[in-house]
PDB file of C-alpha atoms in Angstrom:
ATOM      1  CA  MET P  13       0.000   0.000   0.000  1.00  0.00           C
ATOM      2  CA  SER P  14       1.239   3.481  -0.808  1.00  0.00           C
ATOM      3  CA  VAL P  15      -0.196   6.992  -1.043  1.00  0.00           C
ATOM      4  CA  HIS P  16       1.338   9.843  -3.036  1.00  0.00           C
ATOM      5  CA  ILE P  17      -0.199  13.283  -2.558  1.00  0.00           C
ATOM      6  CA  VAL P  18       0.237  16.251  -4.888  1.00  0.00           C
ATOM      7  CA  GLN P  19      -1.010  19.789  -4.332  1.00  0.00           C
ATOM      8  CA  SER P  20      -4.390  20.552  -5.931  1.00  0.00           C
ATOM      9  CA  PRO P  21      -4.532  17.362  -8.043  1.00  0.00           C
ATOM     10  CA  ARG P  22      -6.545  17.250 -11.248  1.00  0.00           C
ATOM     11  CA  ALA P  23      -7.633  13.715 -10.242  1.00  0.00           C
ATOM     12  CA  ILE P  24      -6.898  10.944  -7.762  1.00  0.00           C
ATOM     13  CA  ALA P  25      -5.750   7.677  -9.350  1.00  0.00           C
ATOM     14  CA  VAL P  26      -6.253   4.339  -7.613  1.00  0.00           C
ATOM     15  CA  VAL P  27      -3.726   1.931  -9.159  1.00  0.00           C
ATOM     16  CA  LEU P  28      -4.464  -1.785  -8.676  1.00  0.00           C
ATOM     17  CA  PRO P  29      -1.710  -3.741 -10.488  1.00  0.00           C
ATOM     18  CA  HIS P  30      -1.612  -7.375 -11.511  1.00  0.00           C
ATOM     19  CA  LEU P  31      -0.902 -10.103  -8.974  1.00  0.00           C
ATOM     20  CA  GLY P  32       2.792 -10.224  -8.054  1.00  0.00           C
ATOM     21  CA  ALA P  33       3.604  -6.788  -9.476  1.00  0.00           C
ATOM     22  CA  THR P  34       7.035  -5.591  -8.331  1.00  0.00           C
ATOM     23  CA  SER P  35       7.654  -2.254  -6.646  1.00  0.00           C
ATOM     24  CA  THR P  36       9.444  -1.083  -9.787  1.00  0.00           C
ATOM     25  CA  GLN P  37       6.430  -1.877 -11.952  1.00  0.00           C
ATOM     26  CA  VAL P  38       4.054  -0.149  -9.545  1.00  0.00           C
ATOM     27  CA  GLU P  39       6.339   2.883  -9.311  1.00  0.00           C
ATOM     28  CA  THR P  40       6.208   3.270 -13.099  1.00  0.00           C
ATOM     29  CA  TYR P  41       2.444   3.811 -12.995  1.00  0.00           C
ATOM     30  CA  ILE P  42       2.668   6.027  -9.925  1.00  0.00           C
ATOM     31  CA  GLU P  43       5.159   8.332 -11.627  1.00  0.00           C
ATOM     32  CA  TRP P  44       3.049   8.343 -14.803  1.00  0.00           C
ATOM     33  CA  TYR P  45       0.077   9.722 -12.882  1.00  0.00           C
ATOM     34  CA  ARG P  46       2.109  12.075 -10.702  1.00  0.00           C
ATOM     35  CA  SER P  47       3.696  13.611 -13.785  1.00  0.00           C
ATOM     36  CA  ARG P  48       0.150  14.519 -14.826  1.00  0.00           C
ATOM     37  CA  ASN P  49      -0.567  16.187 -11.478  1.00  0.00           C
ATOM     38  CA  CYS P  50      -2.608  13.347  -9.981  1.00  0.00           C
ATOM     39  CA  SER P  51      -2.477  12.025  -6.447  1.00  0.00           C
ATOM     40  CA  VAL P  52      -2.080   8.240  -6.351  1.00  0.00           C
ATOM     41  CA  VAL P  53      -3.255   5.405  -4.123  1.00  0.00           C
ATOM     42  CA  ALA P  54      -1.609   2.090  -5.053  1.00  0.00           C
ATOM     43  CA  ALA P  55      -2.211  -1.417  -3.707  1.00  0.00           C
ATOM     44  CA  VAL P  56      -1.377  -4.970  -4.827  1.00  0.00           C
ATOM     45  CA  SER P  57      -3.487  -8.035  -4.018  1.00  0.00           C
ATOM     46  CA  PRO P  58      -1.861 -10.093  -1.221  1.00  0.00           C
ATOM     47  CA  PRO P  59      -0.616 -13.155  -3.168  1.00  0.00           C
ATOM     48  CA  ARG P  60      -1.347 -15.751  -0.483  1.00  0.00           C
ATOM     49  CA  ARG P  61      -4.856 -14.514   0.215  1.00  0.00           C
ATOM     50  CA  PHE P  62      -5.601 -14.197  -3.497  1.00  0.00           C
ATOM     51  CA  ILE P  63      -4.370 -17.703  -4.320  1.00  0.00           C
ATOM     52  CA  CYS P  64      -6.198 -19.229  -1.339  1.00  0.00           C
ATOM     53  CA  ASN P  65      -9.414 -17.403  -2.327  1.00  0.00           C
ATOM     54  CA  ALA P  66      -9.394 -15.730   1.099  1.00  0.00           C
ATOM     55  CA  SER P  67     -11.152 -12.450   1.784  1.00  0.00           C
ATOM     56  CA  LEU P  68      -9.539  -9.276   0.433  1.00  0.00           C
ATOM     57  CA  GLN P  69     -11.583  -7.087   2.772  1.00  0.00           C
ATOM     58  CA  ASP P  70      -8.618  -5.882   4.817  1.00  0.00           C
ATOM     59  CA  THR P  71      -6.834  -4.655   1.705  1.00  0.00           C
ATOM     60  CA  GLY P  72     -10.078  -3.126   0.460  1.00  0.00           C
ATOM     61  CA  HIS P  73     -10.543  -1.218   3.724  1.00  0.00           C
ATOM     62  CA  HIS P  74      -6.966   0.090   3.511  1.00  0.00           C
ATOM     63  CA  ILE P  75      -7.531   1.274  -0.056  1.00  0.00           C
ATOM     64  CA  ILE P  76     -10.710   3.123   0.951  1.00  0.00           C
ATOM     65  CA  ALA P  77      -8.976   4.701   3.967  1.00  0.00           C
ATOM     66  CA  ASP P  78      -6.076   5.908   1.812  1.00  0.00           C
ATOM     67  CA  LEU P  79      -8.479   7.166  -0.848  1.00  0.00           C
ATOM     68  CA  ARG P  80     -10.417   9.044   1.831  1.00  0.00           C
ATOM     69  CA  ARG P  81      -7.179  10.671   2.973  1.00  0.00           C
ATOM     70  CA  ALA P  82      -6.221  11.673  -0.574  1.00  0.00           C
ATOM     71  CA  ILE P  83      -9.667  13.221  -1.166  1.00  0.00           C
ATOM     72  CA  ARG P  84      -9.528  15.052   2.145  1.00  0.00           C
ATOM     73  CA  ASP P  85      -6.105  16.513   1.379  1.00  0.00           C
ATOM     74  CA  ALA P  86      -7.214  17.585  -2.101  1.00  0.00           C
ATOM     75  CA  ASP P  87     -10.339  19.297  -0.724  1.00  0.00           C
ATOM     76  CA  THR P  88      -8.422  20.971   2.097  1.00  0.00           C
ATOM     77  CA  ASN P  89      -5.884  22.430  -0.333  1.00  0.00           C
ATOM     78  CA  ARG P  90      -8.626  23.548  -2.692  1.00  0.00           C
ATOM     79  CA  GLN P  91     -10.638  25.294   0.022  1.00  0.00           C
ATOM     80  CA  SER P  92      -7.576  27.210   1.143  1.00  0.00           C
ATOM     81  CA  GLY P  93      -7.058  28.507  -2.412  1.00  0.00           C
ATOM     82  CA  GLU P  94      -8.089  31.930  -3.607  1.00  0.00           C
ATOM     83  CA  ASP P  95      -9.993  30.810  -6.688  1.00  0.00           C
ATOM     84  CA  ALA P  96     -13.694  30.523  -5.768  1.00  0.00           C
ATOM     85  CA  THR P  97     -14.407  28.295  -8.791  1.00  0.00           C
ATOM     86  CA  SER P  98     -11.711  25.763  -7.899  1.00  0.00           C
ATOM     87  CA  ARG P  99     -12.863  25.656  -4.265  1.00  0.00           C
ATOM     88  CA  HIS P 100     -16.173  24.113  -5.323  1.00  0.00           C
ATOM     89  CA  ARG P 101     -14.778  21.679  -7.893  1.00  0.00           C
ATOM     90  CA  ARG P 102     -14.795  18.064  -6.763  1.00  0.00           C
ATOM     91  CA  THR P 103     -11.701  16.007  -7.515  1.00  0.00           C
ATOM     92  CA  PRO P 104     -12.635  12.947  -9.624  1.00  0.00           C
ATOM     93  CA  VAL P 105     -11.303   9.456  -8.884  1.00  0.00           C
ATOM     94  CA  VAL P 106      -9.767   7.254 -11.582  1.00  0.00           C
ATOM     95  CA  MET P 107      -9.655   3.479 -10.995  1.00  0.00           C
ATOM     96  CA  HIS P 108      -6.821   1.824 -12.978  1.00  0.00           C
ATOM     97  CA  THR P 109      -7.136  -1.955 -12.733  1.00  0.00           C
ATOM     98  CA  MET P 110      -4.745  -4.527 -14.209  1.00  0.00           C
ATOM     99  CA  SER P 111      -5.451  -8.217 -14.784  1.00  0.00           C
ATOM    100  CA  ASN P 112      -7.598 -10.169 -12.326  1.00  0.00           C
ATOM    101  CA  GLY P 113      -5.217  -9.392  -9.475  1.00  0.00           C
ATOM    102  CA  GLY P 114      -6.448  -5.821  -9.706  1.00  0.00           C
ATOM    103  CA  ALA P 115     -10.001  -6.674 -10.794  1.00  0.00           C
ATOM    104  CA  PHE P 116     -10.618  -8.764  -7.663  1.00  0.00           C
ATOM    105  CA  LEU P 117      -9.503  -5.806  -5.527  1.00  0.00           C
ATOM    106  CA  LEU P 118     -11.736  -3.436  -7.481  1.00  0.00           C
ATOM    107  CA  GLU P 119     -14.659  -5.791  -6.890  1.00  0.00           C
ATOM    108  CA  GLN P 120     -13.936  -5.782  -3.155  1.00  0.00           C
ATOM    109  CA  VAL P 121     -13.635  -1.986  -2.950  1.00  0.00           C
ATOM    110  CA  GLU P 122     -16.945  -1.505  -4.760  1.00  0.00           C
ATOM    111  CA  LEU P 123     -18.714  -4.015  -2.496  1.00  0.00           C
ATOM    112  CA  LEU P 124     -17.383  -2.356   0.668  1.00  0.00           C
ATOM    113  CA  LEU P 125     -18.275   1.161  -0.455  1.00  0.00           C
ATOM    114  CA  GLN P 126     -21.814   0.177  -1.417  1.00  0.00           C
ATOM    115  CA  LYS P 127     -22.430  -2.033   1.622  1.00  0.00           C
ATOM    116  CA  GLU P 128     -21.176   0.506   4.160  1.00  0.00           C
ATOM    117  CA  SER P 129     -22.976   3.338   2.387  1.00  0.00           C
ATOM    118  CA  GLN P 130     -26.303   1.495   2.562  1.00  0.00           C
ATOM    119  CA  SER P 131     -25.848   0.357   6.164  1.00  0.00           C
ATOM    120  CA  THR P 132     -24.747   3.713   7.608  1.00  0.00           C
ATOM    121  CA  GLY P 133     -26.740   6.151   5.529  1.00  0.00           C
ATOM    122  CA  ALA P 134     -24.053   8.777   5.084  1.00  0.00           C
ATOM    123  CA  GLY P 135     -21.571   6.011   4.560  1.00  0.00           C
ATOM    124  CA  ASP P 136     -18.836   7.519   6.730  1.00  0.00           C
ATOM    125  CA  VAL P 137     -16.619   5.594   9.100  1.00  0.00           C
ATOM    126  CA  SER P 138     -15.968   6.599  12.681  1.00  0.00           C
ATOM    127  CA  ALA P 139     -13.597   9.505  12.924  1.00  0.00           C
ATOM    128  CA  THR P 140     -10.271   9.056  14.667  1.00  0.00           C
ATOM    129  CA  GLU P 141      -8.398  11.646  16.701  1.00  0.00           C
ATOM    130  CA  GLU P 142      -6.168  12.252  13.706  1.00  0.00           C
ATOM    131  CA  ASP P 143      -9.242  13.056  11.580  1.00  0.00           C
ATOM    132  CA  ALA P 144     -10.799  15.375  14.151  1.00  0.00           C
ATOM    133  CA  GLY P 145     -11.401  18.837  12.781  1.00  0.00           C
ATOM    134  CA  ARG P 146     -10.710  17.772   9.209  1.00  0.00           C
ATOM    135  CA  LEU P 147     -13.105  17.553   6.302  1.00  0.00           C
ATOM    136  CA  ASN P 148     -15.545  14.646   6.422  1.00  0.00           C
ATOM    137  CA  VAL P 149     -15.430  12.280   3.428  1.00  0.00           C
ATOM    138  CA  SER P 150     -18.304   9.796   3.306  1.00  0.00           C
ATOM    139  CA  ASN P 151     -18.505   6.629   1.247  1.00  0.00           C
ATOM    140  CA  ASP P 152     -21.270   8.261  -0.775  1.00  0.00           C
ATOM    141  CA  ASP P 153     -18.883  11.106  -1.560  1.00  0.00           C
ATOM    142  CA  ILE P 154     -16.229   8.621  -2.689  1.00  0.00           C
ATOM    143  CA  LEU P 155     -18.754   6.853  -4.932  1.00  0.00           C
ATOM    144  CA  ASP P 156     -19.799  10.196  -6.447  1.00  0.00           C
ATOM    145  CA  ARG P 157     -16.184  11.026  -7.264  1.00  0.00           C
ATOM    146  CA  ILE P 158     -15.670   7.626  -8.876  1.00  0.00           C
ATOM    147  CA  ARG P 159     -18.683   8.380 -11.080  1.00  0.00           C
ATOM    148  CA  LEU P 160     -17.080  11.704 -12.026  1.00  0.00           C
ATOM    149  CA  GLY P 161     -13.940   9.893 -13.159  1.00  0.00           C
ATOM    150  CA  TYR P 162     -13.571   6.645 -15.056  1.00  0.00           C
ATOM    151  CA  GLN P 163     -12.472   3.036 -14.688  1.00  0.00           C
ATOM    152  CA  LEU P 164      -9.598   1.763 -16.806  1.00  0.00           C
ATOM    153  CA  PHE P 165      -9.579  -2.020 -17.237  1.00  0.00           C
ATOM    154  CA  ASP P 166      -6.083  -2.961 -18.390  1.00  0.00           C
ATOM    155  CA  SER P 167      -6.089  -6.592 -19.658  1.00  0.00           C
ATOM    156  CA  CYS P 168      -9.058  -7.404 -17.464  1.00  0.00           C
ATOM    157  CA  PRO P 169     -11.445  -8.599 -16.286  1.00  0.00           C
ATOM    158  CA  CYS P 170     -10.284 -12.041 -17.349  1.00  0.00           C
ATOM    159  CA  TYR P 171     -13.051 -14.588 -17.788  1.00  0.00           C
ATOM    160  CA  ILE P 172     -12.395 -17.588 -15.507  1.00  0.00           C
ATOM    161  CA  ARG P 173     -13.092 -20.871 -17.279  1.00  0.00           C
ATOM    162  CA  MET P 174     -13.394 -24.369 -15.916  1.00  0.00           C
ATOM    163  CA  ILE P 175     -11.827 -27.331 -17.661  1.00  0.00           C
ATOM    164  CA  TRP P 176     -15.079 -28.929 -18.878  1.00  0.00           C
ATOM    165  CA  ASN P 177     -16.079 -25.808 -20.827  1.00  0.00           C
ATOM    166  CA  THR P 178     -14.180 -26.914 -23.952  1.00  0.00           C
ATOM    167  CA  LYS P 179     -16.410 -25.196 -26.502  1.00  0.00           C
ATOM    168  CA  ASP P 180     -15.807 -21.744 -25.050  1.00  0.00           C
ATOM    169  CA  TRP P 181     -12.104 -22.440 -24.614  1.00  0.00           C
ATOM    170  CA  THR P 182     -11.875 -23.232 -28.330  1.00  0.00           C
ATOM    171  CA  GLN P 183     -13.650 -19.977 -29.199  1.00  0.00           C
ATOM    172  CA  SER P 184     -11.100 -18.023 -27.202  1.00  0.00           C
ATOM    173  CA  PHE P 185      -8.062 -19.739 -28.746  1.00  0.00           C
ATOM    174  CA  PRO P 186      -5.694 -16.837 -29.567  1.00  0.00           C
ATOM    175  CA  HIS P 187      -4.236 -18.254 -32.802  1.00  0.00           C
ATOM    176  CA  PRO P 188      -7.054 -19.955 -34.769  1.00  0.00           C
ATOM    177  CA  ASN P 189      -5.000 -20.023 -37.993  1.00  0.00           C
ATOM    178  CA  TRP P 190      -2.199 -22.167 -36.629  1.00  0.00           C
ATOM    179  CA  SER P 191      -1.816 -25.243 -38.841  1.00  0.00           C
ATOM    180  CA  LEU P 192      -1.107 -27.675 -36.017  1.00  0.00           C
ATOM    181  CA  ARG P 193      -4.489 -28.486 -34.529  1.00  0.00           C
ATOM    182  CA  ALA P 194      -2.846 -30.137 -31.552  1.00  0.00           C
ATOM    183  CA  PHE P 195      -2.082 -26.705 -30.119  1.00  0.00           C
ATOM    184  CA  GLN P 196      -5.760 -26.010 -29.475  1.00  0.00           C
ATOM    185  CA  PRO P 197      -6.447 -28.946 -27.124  1.00  0.00           C
ATOM    186  CA  LEU P 198      -3.093 -28.362 -25.417  1.00  0.00           C
ATOM    187  CA  TYR P 199      -4.035 -24.742 -24.852  1.00  0.00           C
ATOM    188  CA  THR P 200      -7.466 -25.764 -23.609  1.00  0.00           C
ATOM    189  CA  VAL P 201      -6.062 -28.131 -21.003  1.00  0.00           C
ATOM    190  CA  ALA P 202      -3.162 -25.940 -19.862  1.00  0.00           C
ATOM    191  CA  ALA P 203      -5.226 -22.755 -19.544  1.00  0.00           C
ATOM    192  CA  SER P 204      -8.130 -24.283 -17.628  1.00  0.00           C
ATOM    193  CA  LEU P 205      -6.482 -27.010 -15.542  1.00  0.00           C
ATOM    194  CA  SER P 206      -4.874 -24.611 -13.080  1.00  0.00           C
ATOM    195  CA  LEU P 207      -8.125 -22.673 -12.642  1.00  0.00           C
ATOM    196  CA  THR P 208     -10.118 -25.847 -12.076  1.00  0.00           C
ATOM    197  CA  ALA P 209      -7.568 -27.074  -9.533  1.00  0.00           C
ATOM    198  CA  TRP P 210      -7.669 -23.689  -7.788  1.00  0.00           C
ATOM    199  CA  CYS P 211     -11.463 -23.726  -7.509  1.00  0.00           C
ATOM    200  CA  THR P 212     -11.369 -27.324  -6.250  1.00  0.00           C
ATOM    201  CA  VAL P 213      -8.728 -26.768  -3.577  1.00  0.00           C
ATOM    202  CA  THR P 214     -10.327 -23.551  -2.296  1.00  0.00           C
ATOM    203  CA  PHE P 215     -13.928 -24.855  -2.514  1.00  0.00           C
ATOM    204  CA  ALA P 216     -14.790 -21.882  -4.738  1.00  0.00           C
ATOM    205  CA  TRP P 217     -16.893 -23.426  -7.499  1.00  0.00           C
ATOM    206  CA  HIS P 218     -19.187 -20.395  -7.483  1.00  0.00           C
ATOM    207  CA  ARG P 219     -16.363 -17.835  -7.591  1.00  0.00           C
ATOM    208  CA  PRO P 220     -15.843 -17.590 -11.398  1.00  0.00           C
ATOM    209  CA  SER P 221     -19.521 -16.982 -12.194  1.00  0.00           C
ATOM    210  CA  GLN P 222     -19.941 -14.700  -9.166  1.00  0.00           C
ATOM    211  CA  PHE P 223     -16.980 -12.547 -10.174  1.00  0.00           C
ATOM    212  CA  TRP P 224     -18.057 -12.234 -13.814  1.00  0.00           C
ATOM    213  CA  LYS P 225     -21.643 -11.428 -12.884  1.00  0.00           C
ATOM    214  CA  ARG P 226     -20.474  -8.569 -10.700  1.00  0.00           C
ATOM    215  CA  MET P 227     -18.363  -7.237 -13.560  1.00  0.00           C
ATOM    216  CA  GLU P 228     -21.451  -7.350 -15.790  1.00  0.00           C
ATOM    217  CA  VAL P 229     -23.878  -5.600 -13.448  1.00  0.00           C
ATOM    218  CA  SER P 230     -21.571  -3.072 -11.768  1.00  0.00           C
ATOM    219  CA  THR P 231     -22.993   0.444 -11.970  1.00  0.00           C
ATOM    220  CA  VAL P 232     -20.461   2.170  -9.720  1.00  0.00           C
ATOM    221  CA  CYS P 233     -18.956   4.120 -12.626  1.00  0.00           C
ATOM    222  CA  PRO P 234     -20.690   4.810 -15.970  1.00  0.00           C
ATOM    223  CA  HIS P 235     -17.415   5.626 -17.721  1.00  0.00           C
ATOM    224  CA  ALA P 236     -15.124   2.682 -18.499  1.00  0.00           C
ATOM    225  CA  ILE P 237     -12.157   2.079 -20.805  1.00  0.00           C
ATOM    226  CA  TYR P 238     -11.183  -1.493 -21.707  1.00  0.00           C
ATOM    227  CA  VAL P 239      -7.680  -2.219 -22.993  1.00  0.00           C
ATOM    228  CA  TYR P 240      -7.331  -5.794 -24.222  1.00  0.00           C
ATOM    229  CA  SER P 241      -5.869  -7.891 -27.027  1.00  0.00           C
ATOM    230  CA  SER P 242      -6.941 -11.090 -28.758  1.00  0.00           C
ATOM    231  CA  CYS P 243      -3.254 -12.151 -28.580  1.00  0.00           C
ATOM    232  CA  ASP P 244      -3.181 -12.009 -24.771  1.00  0.00           C
ATOM    233  CA  LEU P 245      -3.149 -15.618 -23.551  1.00  0.00           C
ATOM    234  CA  LEU P 246      -4.162 -14.614 -20.012  1.00  0.00           C
ATOM    235  CA  SER P 247      -7.150 -12.577 -21.080  1.00  0.00           C
ATOM    236  CA  ASP P 248     -10.168 -13.594 -23.111  1.00  0.00           C
ATOM    237  CA  ALA P 249     -11.100 -11.207 -25.880  1.00  0.00           C
ATOM    238  CA  PHE P 250     -14.224 -13.185 -26.778  1.00  0.00           C
ATOM    239  CA  TRP P 251     -15.897 -12.706 -23.401  1.00  0.00           C
ATOM    240  CA  THR P 252     -14.495  -9.212 -22.939  1.00  0.00           C
ATOM    241  CA  ARG P 253     -16.355  -8.192 -26.094  1.00  0.00           C
ATOM    242  CA  GLN P 254     -19.499  -9.825 -24.703  1.00  0.00           C
ATOM    243  CA  LEU P 255     -19.055  -7.850 -21.503  1.00  0.00           C
ATOM    244  CA  LEU P 256     -18.629  -4.605 -23.442  1.00  0.00           C
ATOM    245  CA  GLN P 257     -21.798  -5.193 -25.438  1.00  0.00           C
ATOM    246  CA  GLY P 258     -23.756  -5.838 -22.252  1.00  0.00           C
ATOM    247  CA  ARG P 259     -22.464  -2.763 -20.438  1.00  0.00           C
ATOM    248  CA  ARG P 260     -23.163  -0.499 -23.410  1.00  0.00           C
ATOM    249  CA  LYS P 261     -26.861  -1.281 -22.961  1.00  0.00           C
TER     250      LYS P 261
END
C-alpha cells in the first residue's frame, strides 16, 4: 500500500496492479500519474490470500482509507485557495485496474463502499483523533467522485473458465490459424487445468460466475475504458467483447 499526494490534483488515481507486481512496476504507474498532477493510491493483491481465495476485505478497507485521505487533502488544499471556482470543484477518482489481481480488488472496494454506504446512511466511518477537525469524506462522496472519473480495465477482467467448458475455450483460442491443430487442445487443457484445480482446492466453485456477474452488473462508474488484445493468452477477448456489449446497454 502506498499513497502519493500532490497539491491541488486534477484527479486521484487508484492503481491496482496485476498479482505479483514488483515495486518497480508499480512505481512506473505512480510516476506516470504524478507527472500529470494526480495524487495516487496504489495497492497490490496479497498473493497468499488471493491464491487461497481468502477475503480481500482488509486490503479493500486500507484502499478506501487511503483514498479518503487523498480526497480530504485535495479538498483541504482547494478550500484554502483563492480561486472561488476551484474551491467548489470536486476532484474525480480514476480506478486503474490490471489483470484479475487488480479486478478482484476493485470488486472488493466496490462491495465495501456500497455495503457501508447502505448500512450507515451517510456512509462515513468513525472519525479518529487524527481526523478530528478535518473535512468529512463519506462513502457516498467517494462513490460520487468515482462516477465523475472513469475506470480503466487494463487486460481485465479475465473470464475464468473451468476445464469442462471446452467449446468456449476453443472460441477463445488466440491463434485460430495455426496449422497444427494439436495446439488447441493443449491450450485448452493448460489454460483451464490450473483454474479448475484452484477452484477445487479452495472450494470456490461459485467464484468464477460470481466474479463475472459482478463485472457485468456493476454500476459504480458509468465511464469505463477497456484495454485488451486477442493475442493475450491470459485474457479472453471473446468474453471481454461480450461484456462490453452488455455494459453499453
